[in-house]
Short mmCIF file of C-alpha atoms and ligand atoms in Angstrom, two decimals:
data_model
loop_
_atom_site.label_atom_id
_atom_site.label_comp_id
_atom_site.label_asym_id
_atom_site.label_seq_id
_atom_site.Cartn_x
_atom_site.Cartn_y
_atom_site.Cartn_z
CA MET O 135 12.62 107.59 -124.00
CA THR O 136 15.19 104.25 -122.52
CA TYR O 137 14.22 101.60 -123.74
CA GLN O 138 14.76 97.91 -122.52
CA ILE O 139 14.74 94.39 -123.96
CA TYR O 140 15.12 90.48 -123.29
CA ASN O 141 15.59 86.79 -124.39
CA GLY O 142 13.95 85.07 -123.04
CA ASP O 143 9.76 83.39 -122.23
CA CYS O 144 7.15 86.34 -122.26
CA ILE O 145 6.17 84.65 -118.42
CA LYS O 146 9.46 83.89 -117.22
CA GLU O 147 10.30 88.14 -117.82
CA MET O 148 6.86 89.57 -117.10
CA LYS O 149 6.74 88.27 -113.42
CA LYS O 150 10.03 89.89 -112.81
CA ILE O 151 8.12 93.39 -114.01
CA ARG O 152 6.39 95.79 -110.80
CA ASP O 153 2.60 95.74 -110.24
CA ASN O 154 0.83 98.68 -111.82
CA THR O 155 3.45 100.01 -114.63
CA VAL O 156 3.12 99.05 -117.72
CA ASP O 157 0.45 101.59 -120.05
CA LEU O 158 0.34 100.07 -122.67
CA VAL O 159 0.93 96.56 -124.47
CA VAL O 160 0.69 96.22 -128.52
CA THR O 161 1.36 93.36 -129.01
CA ASP O 162 1.29 90.79 -131.77
CA PRO O 163 1.61 86.90 -130.51
CA PRO O 164 1.58 82.93 -132.06
CA TYR O 165 -2.53 83.38 -133.62
CA ASN O 166 -2.15 79.27 -133.09
CA LEU O 167 -2.29 78.14 -137.33
CA GLY O 168 0.61 76.25 -137.53
CA ASN O 169 -0.80 73.30 -136.79
CA PHE O 170 -4.00 74.49 -139.01
CA MET O 171 -1.74 75.32 -141.25
CA LYS O 172 0.44 71.86 -141.11
CA ASN O 173 -3.18 70.10 -141.96
CA ARG O 174 -4.02 72.15 -144.52
CA ASP O 175 -1.31 71.00 -146.14
CA THR O 176 0.28 73.51 -147.93
CA ASN O 177 2.72 74.09 -149.89
CA LEU O 178 3.91 77.72 -147.69
CA ALA O 179 6.79 76.36 -146.54
CA LYS O 180 8.31 75.58 -150.18
CA MET O 181 7.57 78.59 -151.83
CA ARG O 182 8.80 80.94 -149.38
CA ASP O 183 12.16 80.22 -146.84
CA ASN O 184 10.13 82.49 -143.83
CA PHE O 185 6.64 80.34 -144.11
CA PHE O 186 5.36 81.14 -140.48
CA GLY O 187 4.24 77.63 -139.57
CA ALA O 188 7.53 76.08 -140.69
CA ALA O 189 9.27 78.19 -138.25
CA GLY O 190 8.23 75.82 -135.00
CA TRP O 191 6.48 79.02 -132.80
CA ASP O 192 3.03 78.45 -133.97
CA ASN O 193 2.71 75.35 -133.40
CA LEU O 194 1.23 74.23 -129.65
CA GLU O 195 -1.56 72.04 -129.45
CA PHE O 196 -5.02 74.69 -128.45
CA GLU O 197 -5.50 73.50 -125.31
CA ASP O 198 -1.40 74.69 -124.67
CA TRP O 199 -2.49 77.83 -126.71
CA GLU O 200 -5.00 78.66 -124.45
CA ARG O 201 -3.27 77.91 -120.88
CA SER O 202 -0.82 80.42 -122.69
CA MET O 203 -2.99 82.93 -123.27
CA ASP O 204 -4.22 82.96 -120.54
CA ALA O 205 -0.63 83.54 -118.36
CA PHE O 206 -0.05 86.02 -120.72
CA LEU O 207 -3.32 88.15 -120.09
CA GLU O 208 -3.36 87.37 -115.67
CA GLN O 209 0.57 88.84 -116.08
CA THR O 210 0.05 91.51 -118.37
CA ALA O 211 -3.50 92.58 -115.63
CA ARG O 212 -0.88 92.63 -112.88
CA ILE O 213 1.35 94.49 -114.15
CA MET O 214 -0.62 97.93 -116.41
CA LYS O 215 -1.56 100.66 -114.19
CA LYS O 216 -5.76 101.20 -114.63
CA GLY O 217 -6.59 102.94 -117.76
CA GLY O 218 -4.13 101.42 -119.67
CA SER O 219 -5.33 100.13 -122.75
CA ILE O 220 -4.30 96.68 -125.12
CA ILE O 221 -3.72 95.69 -128.52
CA ILE O 222 -3.76 92.40 -129.14
CA PHE O 223 -3.58 91.25 -133.47
CA MET O 224 -5.44 88.12 -133.23
CA ALA O 225 -6.70 86.33 -136.16
CA VAL O 226 -10.70 86.16 -136.89
CA ILE O 227 -11.14 82.18 -135.69
CA LYS O 228 -9.12 82.67 -132.62
CA VAL O 229 -10.65 86.43 -131.40
CA GLU O 230 -13.54 84.81 -129.06
CA THR O 231 -11.00 83.29 -127.45
CA ILE O 232 -8.95 86.39 -126.67
CA ILE O 233 -12.22 87.83 -125.81
CA ARG O 234 -12.90 85.16 -122.84
CA LEU O 235 -9.72 85.87 -121.02
CA ALA O 236 -9.15 88.98 -121.64
CA GLU O 237 -11.99 89.84 -118.89
CA LYS O 238 -11.92 87.03 -116.59
CA HIS O 239 -8.92 88.83 -116.07
CA GLY O 240 -10.70 92.14 -115.12
CA PHE O 241 -10.51 93.82 -119.38
CA TYR O 242 -13.00 95.69 -121.38
CA TYR O 243 -13.64 95.13 -123.71
CA LYS O 244 -13.65 97.63 -126.72
CA THR O 245 -12.81 97.08 -130.23
CA THR O 246 -12.49 94.57 -132.98
CA GLY O 247 -11.28 95.68 -135.44
CA ILE O 248 -9.28 94.54 -138.98
CA TRP O 249 -5.63 95.64 -140.20
CA HIS O 250 -6.22 95.47 -143.90
CA LYS O 251 -3.05 94.30 -146.77
CA LEU O 252 -3.18 96.63 -149.91
CA ASN O 253 -0.53 94.19 -151.79
CA PRO O 254 -0.54 90.61 -149.89
CA MET O 255 0.77 88.10 -151.13
CA PRO O 256 -1.61 86.36 -154.65
CA ARG O 257 -1.60 82.65 -153.47
CA ASN O 258 -3.93 81.07 -154.78
CA MET O 259 -5.54 83.64 -156.79
CA ASN O 260 -7.43 82.33 -158.66
CA LEU O 261 -8.66 78.94 -156.66
CA HIS O 262 -9.37 81.43 -153.97
CA PHE O 263 -10.20 84.45 -151.89
CA VAL O 264 -6.80 86.38 -151.56
CA ASN O 265 -5.76 86.22 -147.44
CA SER O 266 -5.39 90.09 -147.44
CA THR O 267 -6.57 90.36 -143.39
CA GLU O 268 -5.41 89.81 -139.63
CA SER O 269 -8.09 90.67 -136.01
CA TRP O 270 -6.82 93.65 -133.88
CA LEU O 271 -8.51 93.39 -130.17
CA TYR O 272 -8.26 96.73 -128.16
CA PHE O 273 -8.98 97.02 -124.84
CA THR O 274 -8.50 99.25 -121.28
CA TYR O 275 -7.86 97.58 -117.79
CA LYS O 276 -10.00 98.53 -115.16
CA THR O 277 -11.57 101.06 -116.87
CA ARG O 278 -13.70 102.36 -119.91
CA THR O 279 -11.99 104.21 -121.66
CA GLY O 280 -7.79 105.15 -122.14
CA THR O 281 -5.90 107.73 -123.85
CA PHE O 282 -7.34 108.12 -126.92
CA ASN O 283 -5.30 110.59 -129.32
CA ASN O 284 -7.47 110.75 -132.38
CA GLU O 285 -7.21 114.39 -132.57
CA GLY O 286 -11.11 115.23 -133.56
CA LYS O 287 -10.70 113.06 -136.36
CA MET O 288 -13.48 110.05 -136.77
CA LEU O 289 -10.14 106.68 -136.37
CA HIS O 290 -12.56 102.99 -138.03
CA ASP O 291 -11.68 100.05 -136.59
CA PHE O 292 -10.05 99.35 -139.71
CA ILE O 293 -7.07 99.72 -141.08
CA GLU O 294 -4.87 100.02 -144.39
CA THR O 295 -2.49 99.12 -144.76
CA ALA O 296 0.92 98.30 -147.69
CA VAL O 297 2.97 94.59 -146.20
CA THR O 298 6.01 94.76 -144.06
CA PRO O 299 8.47 97.04 -147.08
CA VAL O 300 11.81 95.72 -147.76
CA SER O 301 14.05 98.54 -146.44
CA GLU O 302 12.27 97.52 -142.52
CA ARG O 303 13.24 94.25 -142.54
CA LYS O 304 17.18 95.20 -143.00
CA TYR O 305 18.81 93.40 -139.79
CA GLY O 306 17.10 90.20 -141.32
CA LYS O 307 13.73 88.67 -141.40
CA HIS O 308 11.01 87.05 -139.18
CA PRO O 309 7.71 85.63 -141.53
CA THR O 310 5.65 87.76 -138.80
CA GLN O 311 6.90 91.34 -138.78
CA LYS O 312 4.12 94.39 -139.29
CA PRO O 313 4.85 97.60 -139.73
CA GLU O 314 6.10 100.59 -138.72
CA GLN O 315 3.01 102.38 -140.27
CA LEU O 316 1.35 100.26 -138.74
CA ILE O 317 1.95 99.89 -135.04
CA SER O 318 2.82 103.39 -134.94
CA HIS O 319 -1.26 104.68 -135.01
CA PHE O 320 -2.07 102.24 -131.72
CA VAL O 321 0.93 103.36 -129.85
CA TYR O 322 0.55 106.83 -131.48
CA THR O 323 -3.30 106.49 -130.60
CA LEU O 324 -3.43 104.81 -127.13
CA SER O 325 -0.43 105.75 -125.24
CA ASN O 326 0.86 109.69 -124.91
CA LYS O 327 4.97 110.49 -124.98
CA GLY O 328 6.70 109.01 -121.88
CA ALA O 329 4.59 105.99 -121.32
CA CYS O 330 5.70 102.81 -120.66
CA VAL O 331 4.81 100.44 -123.58
CA LEU O 332 5.29 96.84 -123.31
CA ASP O 333 5.49 94.14 -126.04
CA PRO O 334 6.32 90.72 -124.71
CA PHE O 335 6.37 89.18 -127.59
CA MET O 336 7.87 91.40 -129.55
CA GLY O 337 9.89 89.51 -132.25
CA SER O 338 11.09 91.27 -134.37
CA GLY O 339 10.78 94.55 -132.22
CA THR O 340 8.91 96.34 -133.98
CA THR O 341 6.97 98.40 -130.90
CA GLY O 342 10.69 99.10 -130.00
CA VAL O 343 11.35 100.56 -133.20
CA VAL O 344 7.77 102.81 -133.13
CA CYS O 345 8.50 103.87 -129.82
CA LYS O 346 12.21 104.95 -129.83
CA ARG O 347 10.45 106.89 -133.38
CA LEU O 348 7.60 108.51 -130.96
CA ASP O 349 8.91 109.36 -127.83
CA ARG O 350 8.01 105.40 -125.05
CA ASN O 351 9.56 103.93 -122.59
CA PHE O 352 10.09 100.44 -124.49
CA ILE O 353 9.74 97.37 -122.56
CA GLY O 354 10.50 94.08 -124.87
CA ILE O 355 10.04 90.59 -124.59
CA GLU O 356 10.89 87.15 -127.21
CA LEU O 357 11.64 84.25 -126.90
CA ASP O 358 13.79 83.05 -130.39
CA THR O 359 17.17 84.09 -130.19
CA SER O 360 18.01 85.67 -133.50
CA TYR O 361 14.55 87.58 -133.92
CA TYR O 362 15.85 89.02 -130.30
CA GLU O 363 18.66 89.62 -131.79
CA ILE O 364 17.35 91.29 -134.83
CA ALA O 365 16.02 93.69 -132.89
CA LYS O 366 18.44 94.43 -130.51
CA LYS O 367 19.63 95.66 -134.12
CA ARG O 368 17.20 97.90 -135.04
CA MET O 369 16.42 99.43 -131.81
CA GLU O 370 20.24 100.41 -131.36
CA GLU O 371 20.57 101.33 -135.69
CA THR O 372 17.06 103.37 -134.59
CA GLY O 373 17.37 107.39 -135.06
CA ASP O 374 15.49 109.88 -131.80
CA GLU O 375 13.41 111.46 -135.23
CA ALA O 376 10.76 112.13 -132.40
C1 SAM I 6 4.24 87.73 -134.55
S1 SAM I 6 5.66 86.71 -134.59
C2 SAM I 6 5.30 88.83 -133.73
C3 SAM I 6 6.25 89.55 -134.63
C4 SAM I 6 6.07 91.11 -134.30
N1 SAM I 6 5.27 91.90 -134.10
C5 SAM I 6 7.31 91.70 -135.67
O1 SAM I 6 6.62 92.87 -136.26
O2 SAM I 6 8.20 91.59 -135.59
C6 SAM I 6 5.71 86.65 -132.67
C7 SAM I 6 6.78 85.72 -131.78
O3 SAM I 6 6.56 85.34 -130.89
C8 SAM I 6 7.80 85.20 -129.98
N2 SAM I 6 6.98 83.76 -129.34
C9 SAM I 6 6.35 82.49 -128.86
N3 SAM I 6 6.18 82.68 -127.55
C10 SAM I 6 6.95 83.44 -127.06
C11 SAM I 6 6.71 83.21 -125.23
N4 SAM I 6 6.83 82.63 -124.57
N5 SAM I 6 7.98 84.14 -124.88
C12 SAM I 6 8.13 85.00 -126.26
N6 SAM I 6 8.24 85.75 -127.27
C13 SAM I 6 7.90 84.29 -127.80
C14 SAM I 6 7.21 84.41 -131.44
O4 SAM I 6 9.88 84.02 -131.32
C15 SAM I 6 7.42 84.94 -131.93
O5 SAM I 6 9.20 85.70 -132.99
#
């Protein structure tokens, strides 16, 4: 496999990628929940040294966030091959915005699925339903079906894994790092060996690590230099185990 990772703004970097070259995008952009969480006056920032709401990269006003998602989907449509697929992780309450923008740019809406965390943080567990789910959206581009390596098995629109294990955080912490097992499910199912996979909001590089393990080529972009450095280290240290 080959990989290229960039430390910069994804819109700027995506503009340098040639048209019709990407087979699959698996990405986990900001969910636009930073201000929502602050207005709720939660004590999460005090409870966790690594709380995403305090990290500063999810603080846009809704209209600015919507514009950034629009620009990201516009660029994705330009660089994606016909028949390519995209998985976007998202907060349940923002799903409609993403579907509307993706359809505007020619994506075919397939699925809103759920990731269920088997061991979520049991915050205020005697006061409310503990938050243990995130959504993911699945679209194909200019066709109604894309690569789908289900190997004859029925795949549900629901996936359950543990949260990211400590062993995957040894190069540094990212507040919303996804587990490799979760991302592997989508990279394996929706692409073939040698495919070009892009994650424009790469964070600590989980999609890249999975691509290296599964022998897919990878392009990753991350704005924050410290997260980019974690991703770089993880990519370098991941063995070719495919
Ligand atoms: C939800 S996190 C991704 C976490 C990743 N899935 C992982 O496993 O580590 C979103 C990331 O997008 C980055 N980001 C935000 N705006 C960006 C932009 N305009 N261009 C590139 N990266 C951006 C943030 O710094 C953050 O690391």
